[in-house]
Coordinates of C-alpha atoms and ligand atoms in Angstrom, one line a residue:
M67 CA -2.1 58.2 79.9
P68 CA -5.2 60.4 80.0
E69 CA -4.6 61.3 76.3
N70 CA -4.8 57.7 75.3
R71 CA -8.0 57.1 77.4
S72 CA -9.8 60.1 75.8
S73 CA -9.0 59.0 72.3
A74 CA -10.1 55.4 72.9
A75 CA -13.4 54.4 71.2
P76 CA -16.2 54.3 73.8
A77 CA -17.2 50.8 75.0
V78 CA -20.4 49.3 73.8
L79 CA -22.3 47.6 76.6
R80 CA -24.9 44.8 76.6
L81 CA -27.9 46.4 78.3
P82 CA -30.0 44.1 80.6
Q83 CA -33.1 46.1 79.6
Y84 CA -34.1 49.1 77.5
T85 CA -37.1 51.1 78.7
K86 CA -39.0 54.1 77.3
A87 CA -37.0 56.2 79.9
D88 CA -33.7 54.9 78.4
Q89 CA -34.9 55.8 74.9
E90 CA -35.9 59.3 76.2
E91 CA -32.4 59.6 77.9
I92 CA -31.0 59.3 74.3
L93 CA -33.5 61.0 72.1
G94 CA -35.6 63.2 74.4
N95 CA -39.3 62.8 74.8
G96 CA -40.6 64.2 71.5
D97 CA -43.6 62.7 69.8
D98 CA -41.7 61.1 66.9
P99 CA -38.1 60.5 67.7
F100 CA -37.5 58.2 64.8
G101 CA -39.4 60.2 62.3
V102 CA -41.7 57.3 61.3
A103 CA -45.0 58.3 62.9
S104 CA -46.4 59.2 59.5
T105 CA -46.4 55.5 58.5
G106 CA -48.9 54.8 61.2
L107 CA -47.2 51.5 61.8
T108 CA -47.1 49.5 65.1
W109 CA -43.6 48.3 65.9
L110 CA -42.2 45.5 68.0
P111 CA -39.9 46.1 71.0
K112 CA -36.5 44.6 70.6
E113 CA -35.2 41.8 72.9
E114 CA -31.4 42.3 73.0
H115 CA -30.0 45.7 73.6
F116 CA -26.6 47.3 73.1
G117 CA -25.7 50.8 74.3
I118 CA -23.0 53.4 74.9
R119 CA -22.7 55.5 78.0
H120 CA -21.0 58.9 78.1
E121 CA -20.4 60.6 81.5
G122 CA -23.0 58.2 83.0
R123 CA -25.7 59.0 80.5
L124 CA -27.0 56.6 77.8
V125 CA -26.1 58.2 74.5
A126 CA -26.5 55.4 71.9
H127 CA -28.6 52.2 71.4
T128 CA -29.2 49.4 69.0
G129 CA -31.8 46.6 69.6
L130 CA -32.0 43.1 68.1
L131 CA -34.5 40.3 67.9
R132 CA -35.0 37.1 65.9
L133 CA -37.9 37.3 63.5
P134 CA -39.7 34.6 61.5
V135 CA -39.8 35.4 57.8
S136 CA -40.6 33.8 54.5
I137 CA -38.2 34.6 51.6
G138 CA -39.2 33.2 48.2
G139 CA -41.7 30.9 49.9
T140 CA -39.2 29.4 52.3
K141 CA -39.6 30.0 56.0
T142 CA -36.5 31.1 57.8
E143 CA -35.4 33.7 60.4
V144 CA -33.6 37.0 60.2
V145 CA -32.2 39.2 63.0
G146 CA -34.2 42.3 63.1
V147 CA -32.3 45.5 64.0
G148 CA -34.1 48.5 65.3
G149 CA -34.2 51.4 67.7
V150 CA -30.9 52.7 66.4
A151 CA -30.4 56.0 68.2
V152 CA -27.7 58.4 69.1
A153 CA -28.2 61.4 71.3
P154 CA -28.6 64.6 69.2
G155 CA -25.5 66.3 70.8
M156 CA -23.4 63.2 70.1
Q157 CA -24.3 62.5 66.5
G158 CA -21.8 62.6 63.6
Q159 CA -19.0 61.1 65.8
G160 CA -19.3 57.5 64.8
L161 CA -21.4 56.2 67.7
A162 CA -24.0 54.7 65.4
R163 CA -21.3 52.8 63.6
L164 CA -19.9 51.6 66.9
V165 CA -23.1 50.4 68.5
V166 CA -24.5 48.9 65.3
T167 CA -21.2 47.1 64.6
A168 CA -21.2 45.6 68.1
A169 CA -24.8 44.5 67.9
L170 CA -24.1 42.8 64.6
E171 CA -21.1 41.0 66.1
H172 CA -23.6 39.5 68.6
A173 CA -26.2 38.9 65.8
R174 CA -23.7 36.6 64.1
T175 CA -24.1 34.3 67.1
M176 CA -27.9 34.2 67.0
G177 CA -28.3 31.8 64.1
P178 CA -29.9 33.6 61.2
Q179 CA -27.9 34.2 58.0
H180 CA -29.0 37.8 57.6
A181 CA -29.9 40.9 59.5
L182 CA -32.7 43.2 58.3
L183 CA -33.8 46.8 59.2
F184 CA -36.2 49.4 58.0
C185 CA -35.2 53.1 57.9
R186 CA -36.3 56.4 56.5
P187 CA -35.1 57.1 53.0
P188 CA -32.4 59.7 54.0
L189 CA -30.7 57.1 56.2
V190 CA -30.2 54.6 53.3
P191 CA -26.7 56.0 52.5
L192 CA -25.7 55.9 56.2
Y193 CA -26.5 52.2 56.4
Q194 CA -24.8 51.5 53.1
R195 CA -21.7 53.1 54.6
L196 CA -22.0 50.6 57.4
G197 CA -22.1 47.7 54.9
W198 CA -25.9 47.3 54.5
H199 CA -27.7 46.8 51.1
P200 CA -31.1 48.1 50.1
L201 CA -33.5 45.3 49.4
D202 CA -35.2 46.1 46.1
K203 CA -38.4 44.4 46.9
D204 CA -41.7 44.9 48.7
V205 CA -41.7 43.5 52.2
I206 CA -45.0 42.4 53.7
V207 CA -45.3 42.9 57.5
E208 CA -48.0 42.2 60.0
Q209 CA -50.0 44.8 61.9
P210 CA -52.5 44.4 64.8
A211 CA -55.5 42.2 64.2
G212 CA -53.6 40.2 61.6
R213 CA -53.6 43.0 59.0
L214 CA -50.9 42.7 56.3
V215 CA -49.3 45.8 54.9
T216 CA -46.5 46.5 52.5
M217 CA -43.7 48.2 54.4
P218 CA -43.6 51.8 53.1
L219 CA -40.0 52.4 54.3
P220 CA -36.8 51.2 52.6
T221 CA -35.6 47.7 53.8
M222 CA -31.9 47.1 54.2
V223 CA -30.1 43.8 54.8
T224 CA -26.6 42.6 55.6
P225 CA -25.2 39.1 55.7
L226 CA -24.2 37.6 59.1
R227 CA -22.2 34.7 57.6
N228 CA -19.4 34.7 55.0
G229 CA -20.9 34.0 51.6
A230 CA -24.5 34.3 52.7
R231 CA -26.7 35.5 49.8
W232 CA -30.1 36.9 50.2
P233 CA -32.5 34.5 48.4
S234 CA -34.7 35.7 45.6
G235 CA -38.4 36.0 45.8
P236 CA -41.1 37.8 47.9
V237 CA -40.4 38.7 51.5
R238 CA -42.9 38.4 54.3
L239 CA -42.4 39.0 58.0
F240 CA -44.5 36.9 60.2
S241 CA -44.6 39.6 62.9
L242 CA -44.9 43.3 63.4
P243 CA -41.9 45.2 62.0
M244 CA -39.1 46.1 64.4
Ligands
LIG285 C1 -29.3 57.9 62.5 C2 -28.4 58.1 63.7 C3 -28.5 56.9 64.6 C4 -26.9 58.2 63.2 O1 -26.1 58.3 64.3 P1 -24.6 58.9 64.2 O2 -23.9 58.6 65.4 O3 -24.7 60.4 63.8 O4 -23.9 58.1 63.0 P2 -22.4 57.9 62.7 O5 -21.7 59.1 63.1 O6 -22.0 56.6 63.4 O7 -22.4 57.7 61.2 C5 -22.3 56.4 60.6 C6 -21.6 56.4 59.3 O8 -22.5 56.9 58.3 C7 -21.9 58.0 57.6 N1 -23.0 58.9 57.3 C8 -23.7 59.7 58.1 N2 -24.6 60.4 57.4 C9 -24.5 60.0 56.1 C10 -25.1 60.3 54.9 N3 -26.1 61.2 54.8 N4 -24.7 59.7 53.7 C11 -23.7 58.8 53.8 N5 -23.0 58.5 54.9 C12 -23.4 59.1 56.0 C13 -20.9 58.6 58.6 O9 -19.9 59.3 58.0 C14 -20.4 57.3 59.2 O10 -19.5 56.7 58.4 P3 -17.9 56.6 58.8 O11 -17.9 55.9 60.1 O12 -17.4 55.7 57.7 O13 -17.4 57.9 58.8 C15 -28.7 59.4 64.5 O14 -28.8 60.5 63.6 C16 -30.1 59.3 65.2 O15 -30.2 58.8 66.3 N6 -31.2 59.8 64.6 C17 -32.5 59.9 65.3 C18 -33.1 58.5 65.4 C19 -33.2 57.7 64.1 O16 -33.6 58.2 63.1 N7 -32.7 56.5 64.1 C20 -32.6 55.6 62.9 C21 -33.6 54.5 63.0 S1 -33.4 53.5 61.5

């Protein structure tokens, strides 16, 4: 029935690629679509991409990649989550929940025990609503030319395995942030 189809949750697709044009299709071509330009940070592109299309147009995205980190002096990996975006006209309808949830389902197959993201302070409650926890610790990240900086944005983490607990101790990313 058409009524059933229209009330079904939109499908989340694995995207073979995610270009600047794809991002602009979602968020437009403003200077600072994620509101983080003031940090002056250089960010990594993501490697795996998930999206939602609506009437042929890309309207939501989440990206993932594995990142080497050290937590409490032990080297390991996390799944970095970034580029979370929903088209302005489609926000507030649960699309971020859908696309982030689908990306995390995939992240559970990637190996690391935890996923990690950085977000602006006003988005902390949104990610908490999606099951993420703020990491109450400084996180050191790399910048070009090997410069190390303390991430000025909140860090959020979520377990990818039942019972996984974030280890104690200082956190350092051996890469640019994502
Ligand atoms: C941030 C962004 C992705 C959110 O997308 P969205 O589709 O509007 O989010 P959703 O509707 O899926 O909301 C997710 C959940 O957070 C909740 N939520 C939203 N704002 C909230 C807030 N201020 N406090 C608490 N919960 C909030 C929603 O109610 C929803 O929970 P529910 O599914 O249990 O009802 C979107 O606003 C965006 O693209 N912004 C510009 C780009 C950006 O800043 N990206 C973030 C990069 S980290």
